[in-house]
Amino acid sequence: MLDSLLSLGGLVLLRDSVEWEGRSLLKAIVKKSALWLVYHDFFRDPLNWSKTEEALPGGPLGALRAICKRTDAGPVTIALDSLSWLLLHLPCTTLCQALHAVSHQDSCPGNSSPVGKVSVLGLLHEELHGPGPVGALSSLAQTEVTLGGTKGQASAHILCRRPRQRPTDQTQWFSILPDFSLDLQEGPSVESQPCSDPHIPPVDPTTHLTFNLHLSKKEREARDSLILPFQFSSEKQQALLRPRPGQATSHIFYEPDAYDDLDQEDPDDDLDI
């Protein structure tokens, strides 16, 4: 599934960290899926001060809006390296609106011609931002790829959200070759448990206990014949129902005071309700 992320369309959010960088994976996905590449370098002149012909007015948002106004029907893939740079220079709401307009061509005003599918692949260094911007981009993305790994092998946890469908997730292991080719792999093998030696007798864990876990026949009979204090036996029931001769009986004497309510017709008269 990792090699076909862009075929799903929408915003694909690639989340990396300091330990597991995602720029190599971004280049590998672009190399595998792109047939024709248009490159815009906004690092060298982000505000278009040099007024070059190849630079688009409006900076990165101008390039995104230009793609939104396109009229051709072919599929387009936009790779943003990186969304963290845009978040540090643009308001989060402005960037989210632009990404939504690009990934959903129907929301672009004045665009009535049929257009092809648009896929936006954005690299996000989530450790540079707070939970607010990261959560906003996460809710906007149709596919999230979170990089991780163990034992020196990289993995990608892929979470896909589709309208009227349940979210699906899976973990895929991969490696990036020197020519930025994507090599899908299986997960790391689980270490096998050490085999027991048949010549060594098994150790009984109950041999050195300070208490006995087993009961003899006499001990089991004594336990079964014991009547616990909280058990209501027939002997206790007969003793309670049949008082012994000469046993003193008790009586309860009650004298009501002035604040007692003895009115049976209105027993709640003193509650003021």
CSV table of C-alpha atoms in Angstrom, one decimal:
chain,number,residue,atom,x,y,z
A,1,MET,CA,0.0,0.0,0.0
A,2,LEU,CA,3.0,2.3,0.6
A,3,ASP,CA,3.9,2.3,-3.1
A,4,SER,CA,0.3,3.3,-4.1
A,5,LEU,CA,-0.5,6.1,-1.7
A,6,LEU,CA,-0.9,8.8,-4.4
A,7,SER,CA,-3.5,6.7,-6.3
A,8,LEU,CA,-6.0,7.3,-3.4
A,9,GLY,CA,-6.0,11.0,-4.0
A,10,GLY,CA,-6.6,13.8,-1.5
A,11,LEU,CA,-4.0,15.0,1.1
A,12,VAL,CA,-1.4,12.5,2.1
A,13,LEU,CA,0.3,13.6,5.3
A,14,LEU,CA,3.8,12.2,5.8
A,15,ARG,CA,4.8,12.7,9.5
A,16,ASP,CA,8.4,12.1,10.4
A,17,SER,CA,10.7,12.8,13.4
A,18,VAL,CA,14.3,13.5,14.2
A,19,GLU,CA,15.0,9.8,14.6
A,20,TRP,CA,13.1,8.7,11.5
A,21,GLU,CA,13.4,11.2,8.6
A,22,GLY,CA,10.8,11.3,5.8
A,23,ARG,CA,12.5,13.2,3.0
A,24,SER,CA,14.0,10.1,1.5
A,25,LEU,CA,10.5,8.4,1.5
A,26,LEU,CA,9.0,11.5,-0.1
A,27,LYS,CA,11.5,11.4,-2.9
A,28,ALA,CA,11.0,7.7,-3.4
A,29,ILE,CA,7.2,8.1,-3.7
A,30,VAL,CA,7.6,11.0,-6.1
A,31,LYS,CA,10.1,9.0,-8.2
A,32,LYS,CA,7.8,6.0,-8.4
A,33,SER,CA,4.6,7.9,-9.3
A,34,ALA,CA,5.7,11.0,-11.3
A,35,LEU,CA,5.8,10.9,-15.1
A,36,TRP,CA,6.3,14.6,-15.6
A,37,LEU,CA,7.8,16.9,-12.9
A,38,VAL,CA,7.5,20.6,-12.4
A,39,TYR,CA,9.8,21.9,-9.7
A,40,HIS,CA,9.3,25.2,-7.8
A,41,ASP,CA,12.1,26.3,-5.5
A,42,PHE,CA,10.7,28.7,-2.9
A,43,PHE,CA,13.7,28.4,-0.5
A,44,ARG,CA,16.0,30.5,-2.6
A,45,ASP,CA,13.6,33.3,-3.2
A,46,PRO,CA,10.4,32.7,-1.2
A,47,LEU,CA,9.1,36.3,-1.7
A,48,ASN,CA,10.0,36.5,-5.4
A,49,TRP,CA,12.3,39.5,-4.9
A,50,SER,CA,14.4,38.5,-7.9
A,51,LYS,CA,11.3,38.8,-10.2
A,52,THR,CA,12.4,35.8,-12.3
A,53,GLU,CA,10.2,34.5,-15.0
A,54,GLU,CA,9.9,31.0,-13.6
A,55,ALA,CA,8.9,32.2,-10.1
A,56,LEU,CA,5.2,32.4,-9.5
A,57,PRO,CA,3.7,35.5,-7.9
A,58,GLY,CA,2.3,34.9,-4.5
A,59,GLY,CA,4.9,32.5,-3.3
A,60,PRO,CA,3.9,29.0,-2.4
A,61,LEU,CA,0.2,29.8,-2.0
A,62,GLY,CA,0.2,31.4,-5.4
A,63,ALA,CA,1.5,28.1,-6.8
A,64,LEU,CA,-1.2,26.1,-5.0
A,65,ARG,CA,-3.9,28.5,-6.3
A,66,ALA,CA,-2.6,28.2,-9.8
A,67,ILE,CA,-2.9,24.5,-9.7
A,68,CYS,CA,-6.4,24.9,-8.3
A,69,LYS,CA,-7.4,27.0,-11.4
A,70,ARG,CA,-6.0,24.5,-13.9
A,71,THR,CA,-8.3,23.3,-16.8
A,72,ASP,CA,-6.6,20.1,-17.9
A,73,ALA,CA,-8.2,16.7,-17.0
A,74,GLY,CA,-5.0,14.8,-16.2
A,75,PRO,CA,-4.1,13.7,-12.6
A,76,VAL,CA,-1.7,16.0,-10.7
A,77,THR,CA,0.5,15.2,-7.8
A,78,ILE,CA,1.8,18.0,-5.5
A,79,ALA,CA,4.7,17.2,-3.3
A,80,LEU,CA,5.4,19.8,-0.5
A,81,ASP,CA,8.8,19.7,1.1
A,82,SER,CA,7.8,20.7,3.6
A,83,LEU,CA,4.6,21.6,5.3
A,84,SER,CA,6.6,22.6,8.4
A,85,TRP,CA,8.3,25.4,6.4
A,86,LEU,CA,4.9,26.7,5.3
A,87,LEU,CA,3.5,26.5,8.8
A,88,LEU,CA,6.4,28.6,10.1
A,89,HIS,CA,5.7,31.3,7.5
A,90,LEU,CA,1.9,31.2,7.0
A,91,PRO,CA,-1.1,31.1,9.3
A,92,CYS,CA,-2.4,27.6,9.9
A,93,THR,CA,-5.9,28.5,8.8
A,94,THR,CA,-4.7,30.0,5.5
A,95,LEU,CA,-2.6,26.9,4.8
A,96,CYS,CA,-5.4,24.5,5.6
A,97,GLN,CA,-7.8,26.4,3.4
A,98,ALA,CA,-5.4,26.3,0.5
A,99,LEU,CA,-4.7,22.6,0.9
A,100,HIS,CA,-8.5,21.9,1.1
A,101,ALA,CA,-9.1,23.9,-2.0
A,102,VAL,CA,-6.4,22.0,-3.9
A,103,SER,CA,-7.3,18.5,-2.8
A,104,HIS,CA,-11.0,19.2,-3.4
A,105,GLN,CA,-11.3,20.8,-6.8
A,106,ASP,CA,-15.1,21.1,-6.5
A,107,SER,CA,-14.6,23.7,-3.8
A,108,CYS,CA,-12.5,26.0,-6.0
A,109,PRO,CA,-14.7,29.0,-7.1
A,110,GLY,CA,-15.0,29.5,-10.9
A,111,ASN,CA,-13.7,26.1,-11.8
A,112,SER,CA,-16.5,24.4,-13.7
A,113,SER,CA,-14.5,22.3,-16.1
A,114,PRO,CA,-13.8,18.7,-15.3
A,115,VAL,CA,-10.4,18.2,-13.8
A,116,GLY,CA,-8.4,15.1,-12.9
A,117,LYS,CA,-7.6,13.7,-9.5
A,118,VAL,CA,-5.3,15.8,-7.4
A,119,SER,CA,-3.0,14.2,-4.8
A,120,VAL,CA,-1.1,16.4,-2.3
A,121,LEU,CA,1.9,14.7,-0.6
A,122,GLY,CA,3.1,16.9,2.3
A,123,LEU,CA,6.0,16.2,4.6
A,124,LEU,CA,5.5,17.4,8.2
A,125,HIS,CA,8.2,17.5,10.9
A,126,GLU,CA,5.7,17.2,13.7
A,127,GLU,CA,8.3,17.8,16.5
A,128,LEU,CA,8.5,21.4,15.3
A,129,HIS,CA,4.9,22.2,16.0
A,130,GLY,CA,2.3,22.1,18.7
A,131,PRO,CA,-0.7,19.8,18.9
A,132,GLY,CA,-3.0,22.4,17.4
A,133,PRO,CA,-1.5,22.7,13.9
A,134,VAL,CA,-0.6,19.0,13.8
A,135,GLY,CA,-4.2,18.1,14.7
A,136,ALA,CA,-5.6,20.5,12.1
A,137,LEU,CA,-3.6,19.0,9.3
A,138,SER,CA,-4.3,15.5,10.6
A,139,SER,CA,-8.0,16.1,10.4
A,140,LEU,CA,-7.7,17.5,6.9
A,141,ALA,CA,-5.7,14.6,5.6
A,142,GLN,CA,-7.3,11.6,3.9
A,143,THR,CA,-4.2,9.4,4.5
A,144,GLU,CA,-1.6,9.7,7.3
A,145,VAL,CA,1.8,8.0,7.2
A,146,THR,CA,3.6,8.1,10.5
A,147,LEU,CA,7.3,6.9,10.3
A,148,GLY,CA,8.8,4.8,13.0
A,149,GLY,CA,10.9,1.7,13.2
A,150,THR,CA,12.8,-0.7,15.5
A,151,LYS,CA,16.2,-2.3,15.4
A,152,GLY,CA,17.3,0.0,12.6
A,153,GLN,CA,14.5,-1.0,10.2
A,154,ALA,CA,12.1,1.8,9.2
A,155,SER,CA,8.3,1.3,9.2
A,156,ALA,CA,5.3,3.3,8.1
A,157,HIS,CA,2.0,3.2,9.9
A,158,ILE,CA,-0.7,4.1,7.3
A,159,LEU,CA,-4.1,5.4,8.3
A,160,CYS,CA,-6.7,5.8,5.5
A,161,ARG,CA,-9.9,7.7,5.9
A,162,ARG,CA,-12.6,7.6,3.2
A,163,PRO,CA,-16.1,9.1,3.1
A,164,ARG,CA,-18.8,6.7,4.3
A,165,GLN,CA,-16.2,4.1,5.1
A,166,ARG,CA,-14.5,2.9,8.2
A,167,PRO,CA,-10.9,4.0,8.7
A,168,THR,CA,-8.3,1.3,7.9
A,169,ASP,CA,-4.7,1.2,9.2
A,170,GLN,CA,-1.7,-1.0,8.6
A,171,THR,CA,2.0,-1.0,9.2
A,172,GLN,CA,4.5,-1.6,6.4
A,173,TRP,CA,8.2,-2.0,6.6
A,174,PHE,CA,10.5,-0.6,3.9
A,175,SER,CA,14.0,0.7,3.0
A,176,ILE,CA,15.2,3.3,0.6
A,177,LEU,CA,17.8,2.3,-1.9
A,178,PRO,CA,20.6,4.7,-2.9
A,179,ASP,CA,18.8,5.6,-6.1
A,180,PHE,CA,15.6,6.5,-4.1
A,181,SER,CA,13.8,3.3,-5.0
A,182,LEU,CA,11.3,2.0,-2.6
A,183,ASP,CA,12.0,-1.5,-1.3
A,184,LEU,CA,9.1,-3.1,0.6
A,185,GLN,CA,10.1,-5.6,3.3
A,186,GLU,CA,8.6,-7.8,5.9
A,187,GLY,CA,8.7,-6.9,9.5
A,188,PRO,CA,11.6,-7.9,11.8
A,189,SER,CA,11.6,-11.5,12.8
A,190,VAL,CA,10.6,-12.3,16.3
A,191,GLU,CA,13.4,-13.8,18.4
A,192,SER,CA,12.9,-17.5,19.0
A,193,GLN,CA,12.6,-18.7,22.5
A,194,PRO,CA,15.5,-20.7,23.8
A,195,CYS,CA,14.9,-24.5,23.5
A,196,SER,CA,14.9,-26.5,26.7
A,197,ASP,CA,17.6,-29.2,27.1
A,198,PRO,CA,15.9,-32.6,27.4
A,199,HIS,CA,18.8,-33.8,29.6
A,200,ILE,CA,18.0,-31.2,32.3
A,201,PRO,CA,15.0,-32.0,34.5
A,202,PRO,CA,12.4,-29.3,34.7
A,203,VAL,CA,12.4,-27.2,37.8
A,204,ASP,CA,9.3,-27.3,40.0
A,205,PRO,CA,8.5,-23.8,41.2
A,206,THR,CA,6.5,-25.1,44.2
A,207,THR,CA,9.4,-26.9,45.9
A,208,HIS,CA,10.8,-24.1,47.9
A,209,LEU,CA,7.6,-22.4,49.1
A,210,THR,CA,6.9,-21.6,52.7
A,211,PHE,CA,3.4,-22.8,52.5
A,212,ASN,CA,1.7,-26.0,51.2
A,213,LEU,CA,-0.3,-25.9,48.0
A,214,HIS,CA,-1.6,-29.4,48.3
A,215,LEU,CA,-4.0,-31.0,50.8
A,216,SER,CA,-4.1,-34.5,52.1
A,217,LYS,CA,-7.3,-36.5,52.3
A,218,LYS,CA,-7.8,-35.8,56.0
A,219,GLU,CA,-7.1,-32.1,55.5
A,220,ARG,CA,-9.6,-31.9,52.7
A,221,GLU,CA,-12.3,-33.7,54.8
A,222,ALA,CA,-11.6,-31.3,57.7
A,223,ARG,CA,-11.9,-28.3,55.4
A,224,ASP,CA,-15.2,-29.5,53.9
A,225,SER,CA,-16.7,-30.2,57.4
A,226,LEU,CA,-15.8,-26.8,58.8
A,227,ILE,CA,-18.7,-24.3,59.1
A,228,LEU,CA,-17.7,-20.7,58.6
A,229,PRO,CA,-19.1,-18.0,60.8
A,230,PHE,CA,-20.9,-16.2,57.9
A,231,GLN,CA,-22.7,-19.4,56.8
A,232,PHE,CA,-26.3,-19.6,57.8
A,233,SER,CA,-26.7,-23.3,58.7
A,234,SER,CA,-29.9,-25.1,59.7
A,235,GLU,CA,-28.8,-25.3,63.3
A,236,LYS,CA,-28.5,-21.5,63.5
A,237,GLN,CA,-31.9,-21.1,61.9
A,238,GLN,CA,-33.6,-23.4,64.4
A,239,ALA,CA,-31.9,-21.6,67.3
A,240,LEU,CA,-33.2,-18.2,66.1
A,241,LEU,CA,-36.7,-19.4,65.4
A,242,ARG,CA,-37.2,-21.4,68.6
A,243,PRO,CA,-36.0,-19.5,71.7
A,244,ARG,CA,-34.8,-21.6,74.5
A,245,PRO,CA,-36.8,-21.9,77.7
A,246,GLY,CA,-36.0,-19.4,80.3
A,247,GLN,CA,-34.5,-17.0,77.7
A,248,ALA,CA,-35.4,-13.4,78.5
A,249,THR,CA,-37.4,-11.5,75.9
A,250,SER,CA,-36.8,-7.9,75.0
A,251,HIS,CA,-39.3,-5.1,74.4
A,252,ILE,CA,-38.9,-1.7,72.7
A,253,PHE,CA,-40.6,1.2,74.3
A,254,TYR,CA,-41.0,4.4,72.2
A,255,GLU,CA,-42.3,7.7,73.4
A,256,PRO,CA,-42.9,10.3,70.6
A,257,ASP,CA,-41.7,13.9,71.1
A,258,ALA,CA,-43.1,17.2,69.9
A,259,TYR,CA,-41.3,17.1,66.6
A,260,ASP,CA,-42.5,13.6,65.5
A,261,ASP,CA,-45.0,13.5,62.7
A,262,LEU,CA,-47.6,10.9,63.5
A,263,ASP,CA,-50.2,12.1,60.9
A,264,GLN,CA,-50.8,9.1,58.7
A,265,GLU,CA,-52.7,11.0,56.1
A,266,ASP,CA,-49.8,13.5,55.5
A,267,PRO,CA,-46.5,11.9,56.6
A,268,ASP,CA,-44.5,14.6,54.7
A,269,ASP,CA,-46.1,17.6,56.3
A,270,ASP,CA,-42.8,18.6,58.0
A,271,LEU,CA,-40.9,18.7,54.8
A,272,ASP,CA,-42.4,21.9,53.5
A,273,ILE,CA,-43.2,20.6,50.0
